[in-house]
Short mmCIF file of C-alpha atoms in Angstrom, two decimals:
data_model
loop_
_atom_site.label_atom_id
_atom_site.label_comp_id
_atom_site.label_asym_id
_atom_site.label_seq_id
_atom_site.Cartn_x
_atom_site.Cartn_y
_atom_site.Cartn_z
CA MET A 1 57.33 18.76 44.87
CA LEU A 2 53.69 18.99 43.79
CA ARG A 3 52.21 22.48 43.56
CA ARG A 4 48.77 22.91 45.14
CA MET A 5 45.97 24.03 42.82
CA GLY A 6 42.67 23.87 44.75
CA VAL A 7 42.27 20.46 46.28
CA ALA A 8 44.46 18.50 43.90
CA PRO A 9 47.53 18.89 41.66
CA LEU A 10 46.93 19.75 38.05
CA ILE A 11 46.88 16.56 35.96
CA LEU A 12 47.01 16.75 32.20
CA ALA A 13 46.16 13.61 30.20
CA LEU A 14 47.95 13.44 26.88
CA LEU A 15 46.68 10.60 24.75
CA SER A 16 49.35 8.36 23.28
CA ALA A 17 47.61 8.75 19.93
CA GLY A 18 48.60 12.39 20.03
CA LEU A 19 52.25 11.43 20.36
CA VAL A 20 51.94 8.91 17.55
CA ALA A 21 50.48 11.66 15.35
CA LEU A 22 53.71 13.57 15.94
CA GLY A 23 55.74 10.53 14.99
CA VAL A 24 56.84 9.75 18.54
CA SER A 25 55.70 6.72 20.51
CA PRO A 26 55.03 7.10 24.27
CA ALA A 27 57.89 4.75 25.03
CA ALA A 28 60.29 6.69 22.85
CA ALA A 29 59.19 10.18 23.90
CA GLU A 30 61.45 12.24 26.13
CA THR A 31 60.04 11.50 29.58
CA PRO A 32 59.93 14.34 32.14
CA GLN A 33 60.61 13.30 35.69
CA CYS A 34 56.94 13.65 36.64
CA VAL A 35 55.43 11.34 34.07
CA SER A 36 53.65 7.99 34.25
CA THR A 37 51.55 6.01 31.83
CA GLY A 38 47.85 5.42 32.46
CA PRO A 39 45.95 2.16 31.91
CA THR A 40 44.64 3.31 28.52
CA GLY A 41 48.13 4.06 27.27
CA GLN A 42 47.99 7.82 27.82
CA VAL A 43 50.86 9.81 29.30
CA ILE A 44 49.92 11.53 32.56
CA ILE A 45 51.97 14.64 33.42
CA ILE A 46 51.82 15.88 37.00
CA ASP A 47 52.63 19.60 37.42
CA CYS A 48 55.76 19.76 39.56
CA GLU A 49 57.89 22.58 40.87
CA ASP A 50 61.35 22.92 39.31
CA GLY A 51 60.50 20.32 36.69
CA GLY A 52 59.92 17.67 39.33
CA GLY A 53 63.42 17.94 40.68
CA GLY A 54 63.25 15.25 43.31
CA GLY A 55 61.47 17.02 46.15
CA ASP A 56 61.02 15.12 49.37
CA GLY A 57 57.22 15.33 49.26
CA GLY A 58 56.82 17.20 52.51
CA ASP A 59 54.62 19.86 50.87
CA GLY A 60 52.86 17.48 48.48
CA ASP A 61 49.11 17.36 48.07
CA GLU A 62 47.65 14.97 50.61
CA GLY A 63 45.47 13.23 48.01
CA ALA A 64 48.45 12.63 45.76
CA GLY A 65 50.59 11.20 48.52
CA GLY A 66 53.28 13.93 48.34
CA GLY A 67 56.60 13.89 46.52
CA SER A 68 57.36 14.69 42.92
CA GLY A 69 56.52 12.68 39.87
CA PRO A 70 54.74 9.31 39.98
CA GLN A 71 54.08 8.20 43.54
CA CYS A 72 55.29 4.69 42.79
CA ASP A 73 58.39 3.06 41.35
CA LEU A 74 57.44 2.24 37.75
CA GLY A 75 60.87 0.68 37.32
CA SER A 76 59.67 -2.26 39.42
CA VAL A 77 57.28 -3.28 36.62
CA ALA A 78 59.43 -2.16 33.68
CA GLY A 79 60.27 -5.71 32.61
CA LEU A 80 56.79 -7.15 32.93
CA GLY A 81 54.34 -7.70 30.10
CA LYS A 82 54.99 -6.94 26.45
CA PRO A 83 57.47 -4.18 25.57
CA ASP A 84 54.54 -1.87 24.77
CA ALA A 85 52.56 -2.76 27.91
CA SER A 86 50.87 0.13 29.73
CA ARG A 87 52.40 1.00 33.11
CA TRP A 88 50.92 3.43 35.62
CA CYS A 89 50.68 4.31 39.31
CA GLU A 90 47.73 3.69 41.58
CA GLY A 91 48.83 5.55 44.70
CA VAL A 92 52.12 3.96 45.75
CA ASN A 93 51.40 0.76 43.81
CA ALA A 94 53.02 0.21 40.41
CA CYS A 95 50.67 -1.42 37.88
CA TRP A 96 50.95 -2.85 34.39
CA ALA A 97 48.70 -4.47 31.79
CA ASN A 98 48.88 -5.72 28.23
CA ILE A 99 46.12 -3.87 26.37
CA PRO A 100 44.75 -5.96 24.80
CA SER A 101 45.96 -9.10 26.49
CA SER A 102 48.30 -11.36 24.54
CA VAL A 103 46.67 -14.49 26.05
CA TYR A 104 43.22 -15.21 27.38
CA PRO A 105 41.90 -17.56 30.09
CA ASP A 106 39.13 -20.08 29.51
CA PRO A 107 36.01 -18.16 28.41
CA GLU A 108 34.12 -19.77 31.30
CA ASP A 109 36.31 -17.71 33.65
CA TRP A 110 35.62 -14.37 31.94
CA PRO A 111 33.69 -11.82 34.01
CA GLU A 112 30.06 -11.47 33.03
CA GLY A 113 28.54 -8.39 31.49
CA GLN A 114 30.85 -6.89 28.87
CA PRO A 115 30.40 -3.18 29.73
CA ASP A 116 30.82 -1.87 26.19
CA PRO A 117 31.10 -3.39 22.70
CA GLU A 118 34.58 -1.85 22.45
CA ALA A 119 35.76 -3.34 25.77
CA VAL A 120 38.75 -5.68 25.63
CA TYR A 121 39.73 -8.31 28.14
CA ILE A 122 42.99 -7.62 29.96
CA TYR A 123 45.16 -8.96 32.76
CA LYS A 124 46.11 -6.31 35.33
CA GLU A 125 48.80 -6.62 38.00
CA CYS A 126 49.92 -4.15 40.69
CA GLN A 127 52.84 -4.32 43.12
CA ASP A 128 53.28 -2.44 46.36
CA PRO A 129 56.58 -0.66 47.22
CA SER A 130 57.93 -3.91 48.70
CA GLY A 131 57.35 -5.80 45.47
CA ASN A 132 54.38 -7.77 46.75
CA ILE A 133 51.61 -8.40 44.20
CA VAL A 134 48.50 -6.74 45.63
CA VAL A 135 46.31 -6.86 42.49
CA SER A 136 46.20 -9.76 40.04
CA GLU A 137 43.02 -9.92 38.01
CA TRP A 138 41.38 -10.37 34.63
CA THR A 139 39.00 -7.55 33.87
CA TRP A 140 37.23 -5.63 31.14
CA HIS A 141 38.87 -2.50 29.87
CA ILE A 142 37.35 0.20 27.66
CA PRO A 143 40.20 1.67 25.61
CA ASP A 144 40.50 5.30 24.65
CA GLY A 145 41.03 6.21 21.04
CA PRO A 146 39.54 4.72 17.85
CA SER A 147 36.69 2.20 18.08
CA LEU A 148 37.19 -1.36 16.92
CA GLU A 149 35.16 -0.59 13.82
CA GLU A 150 37.41 2.38 13.04
CA LEU A 151 40.49 0.20 13.56
CA ALA A 152 38.98 -2.46 11.29
CA ARG A 153 38.44 0.19 8.62
CA GLN A 154 42.09 1.20 8.98
CA ALA A 155 43.13 -2.45 8.65
CA TYR A 156 41.04 -2.77 5.47
CA GLY A 157 42.92 0.20 4.04
CA MET A 158 46.19 -1.65 4.71
CA LEU A 159 45.22 -4.65 2.54
CA ALA A 160 47.58 -4.97 -0.41
CA PRO A 161 46.41 -7.32 -3.21
CA SER A 162 49.03 -9.70 -4.48
CA ASP A 163 50.97 -8.85 -7.62
CA PHE A 164 50.67 -11.41 -10.41
CA SER A 165 51.09 -11.83 -14.15
CA LEU A 166 48.28 -13.07 -16.37
CA ALA A 167 49.55 -16.23 -18.07
CA PHE A 168 47.78 -18.15 -20.83
CA SER A 169 48.10 -21.32 -22.86
CA PRO A 170 48.72 -22.20 -25.67
CA PRO A 171 51.88 -20.20 -24.97
CA GLY A 172 52.73 -17.35 -27.27
CA GLN A 173 49.49 -17.33 -29.23
CA ALA A 174 46.00 -18.77 -29.05
CA VAL A 175 44.11 -20.51 -31.85
CA ILE A 176 40.49 -19.96 -32.79
CA PHE A 177 38.01 -22.68 -31.74
CA ILE A 178 40.59 -24.14 -29.32
CA ASP A 179 40.33 -23.43 -25.59
CA THR A 180 42.67 -20.80 -24.19
CA TRP A 181 43.53 -21.19 -20.51
CA TRP A 182 44.36 -18.40 -18.03
CA TRP A 183 45.86 -18.36 -14.56
CA ALA A 184 47.29 -15.79 -12.10
CA ALA A 185 50.97 -16.68 -12.18
CA GLY A 186 52.88 -15.71 -9.02
CA ALA A 187 49.81 -14.68 -7.02
CA ASP A 188 49.91 -15.23 -3.26
CA GLY A 189 46.99 -16.48 -1.21
CA GLU A 190 45.81 -14.78 1.99
CA ILE A 191 46.52 -11.09 2.44
CA VAL A 192 46.42 -9.26 5.80
CA GLY A 193 46.08 -5.64 6.87
CA THR A 194 46.82 -4.77 10.51
CA ALA A 195 45.85 -1.95 12.86
CA ALA A 196 46.23 -1.30 16.60
CA LEU A 197 44.91 -3.55 19.41
CA GLY A 198 45.42 -6.73 17.39
CA VAL A 199 42.71 -5.81 14.84
CA ARG A 200 43.26 -7.34 11.39
CA ALA A 201 41.50 -7.41 8.05
CA VAL A 202 42.05 -10.74 6.30
CA GLY A 203 41.49 -11.23 2.57
CA GLU A 204 41.04 -14.74 1.17
CA PRO A 205 41.14 -15.17 -2.63
CA SER A 206 37.61 -15.92 -3.80
CA HIS A 207 37.91 -16.04 -7.60
CA LEU A 208 39.41 -14.52 -10.72
CA GLU A 209 37.62 -12.23 -13.11
CA VAL A 210 39.04 -12.64 -16.62
CA ASP A 211 38.15 -10.51 -19.63
CA PRO A 212 39.45 -12.22 -22.83
CA GLY A 213 39.42 -8.86 -24.62
CA ASP A 214 37.38 -9.99 -27.64
CA GLY A 215 34.17 -8.23 -26.59
CA SER A 216 32.65 -11.29 -24.92
CA GLY A 217 32.89 -9.64 -21.48
CA ALA A 218 34.44 -10.69 -18.18
CA MET A 219 33.94 -14.20 -16.88
CA THR A 220 34.24 -15.58 -13.35
CA CYS A 221 36.89 -18.27 -12.86
CA PRO A 222 38.26 -20.20 -9.88
CA PHE A 223 41.36 -18.71 -8.29
CA VAL A 224 44.14 -20.61 -10.06
CA THR A 225 47.86 -19.84 -9.97
CA SER A 226 49.22 -22.56 -12.25
CA GLU A 227 48.37 -23.93 -15.66
CA SER A 228 45.03 -25.75 -15.77
CA ASP A 229 41.77 -25.81 -17.71
CA ALA A 230 39.84 -24.33 -14.74
CA CYS A 231 39.63 -20.94 -16.49
CA ALA A 232 39.08 -21.35 -20.25
CA HIS A 233 37.65 -19.40 -23.17
CA THR A 234 37.36 -20.12 -26.89
CA TYR A 235 38.11 -17.35 -29.35
CA GLU A 236 36.04 -17.37 -32.52
CA ARG A 237 37.90 -14.73 -34.49
CA ALA A 238 41.57 -14.09 -35.09
CA SER A 239 43.09 -10.91 -33.68
CA ASP A 240 45.22 -8.31 -35.38
CA GLU A 241 48.97 -8.35 -34.91
CA SER A 242 48.78 -6.67 -31.47
CA GLY A 243 46.51 -9.39 -30.04
CA TYR A 244 43.43 -9.15 -27.89
CA PRO A 245 43.86 -6.95 -24.76
CA SER A 246 42.96 -9.59 -22.17
CA ARG A 247 42.99 -8.70 -18.47
CA ALA A 248 42.24 -10.24 -15.07
CA ARG A 249 41.89 -9.34 -11.41
CA ILE A 250 41.65 -11.22 -8.11
CA VAL A 251 38.53 -10.83 -5.96
CA TYR A 252 39.01 -11.40 -2.21
CA ASP A 253 36.52 -12.23 0.53
CA VAL A 254 37.36 -10.06 3.56
CA HIS A 255 36.68 -10.68 7.25
CA TYR A 256 37.87 -8.96 10.42
CA GLU A 257 39.35 -10.32 13.63
CA GLN A 258 41.02 -9.29 16.85
CA ASN A 259 43.61 -11.62 18.36
CA GLY A 260 42.03 -14.51 16.46
CA ASN A 261 38.45 -13.66 17.45
CA VAL A 262 36.08 -12.81 14.58
CA LEU A 263 34.70 -9.26 14.47
CA GLU A 264 31.52 -8.44 12.55
CA PHE A 265 30.85 -4.94 11.24
CA PRO A 266 27.94 -4.86 8.76
CA GLY A 267 28.93 -1.39 7.55
CA LEU A 268 32.44 -2.41 6.42
CA PRO A 269 33.28 -3.92 3.02
CA ASP A 270 33.43 -7.69 2.85
CA SER A 271 35.31 -7.94 -0.44
CA LEU A 272 38.30 -6.41 -2.22
CA GLU A 273 39.24 -6.35 -5.90
CA SER A 274 42.83 -6.15 -7.09
CA PRO A 275 43.80 -3.81 -9.93
CA TRP A 276 43.43 -5.26 -13.42
CA THR A 277 46.51 -7.01 -14.81
CA GLU A 278 46.69 -6.98 -18.61
CA THR A 279 48.37 -9.06 -21.28
CA ALA A 280 48.01 -9.20 -25.05
CA VAL A 281 46.84 -12.52 -26.52
CA PRO A 282 47.55 -12.98 -30.23
CA VAL A 283 44.90 -15.25 -31.76
CA VAL A 284 45.45 -16.97 -35.11
CA GLU A 285 43.47 -19.22 -37.42
CA SER A 286 44.58 -22.80 -37.75
CA GLN A 287 45.96 -23.79 -41.14
CA ALA A 288 45.25 -27.15 -42.70
CA VAL A 289 47.68 -28.70 -45.15
CA VAL A 290 46.48 -31.48 -47.46
CA VAL A 291 49.08 -34.11 -48.18
CA ARG A 292 48.52 -36.71 -50.94
#
């Protein structure tokens, strides 16, 4: 039974992000009897007498429709949408929506006038107590919580450059005045960092930076993962027994997207460099033997 406080029951909005910060998702949290989930994913707790112990609603606030807990049967929409879909009450109607939507209609059918740069397009459906669909619409939705740019920054932080070993040929040791080839053995291609609301940072290998270790400085090479002459350098002096400390790293071009749609944020980095991978390259002089 709802307890009167002025003209309406006390409603506390607890953002789902707050629950995530505690390590508990809204779906997994212990759900009091008087709880529903709002369209932005927040948990709405209605102050009830006796912990919402199933009152008959006779003394309920008129604006809330009486009764304890959500004024609709959220169980009627429990199996609709994605497992993490938002579900909430609008009066006696039970509603749900995928936020953001997992599929989109033809762009020509989108409503005009995106209300906010952070707005996402969603499908919303509501059922009355008899199970009849009374709302079925595509609409703009402005989510609570981090902005898309903040989510993109989080996704960038989740990018993990590929591990690789720096291979070279001739194998074992190089020879002065003969090309030495390098490649990133075992390196993967595209890397992806993900955040909430379908926001991703995508890194595409752009090139290799290779420092032969002889003081000539780093050179820019194509991104190669198998033996080829695409990345070559000629040593002019032999090394000591430990070899030249050559090293390389992968440089990625980074872009951002949400559910396949490109996002542009001028303030975010558009490239990523992997850590340096090192290997010693022994370099020897060639020996000529004269045979009569």
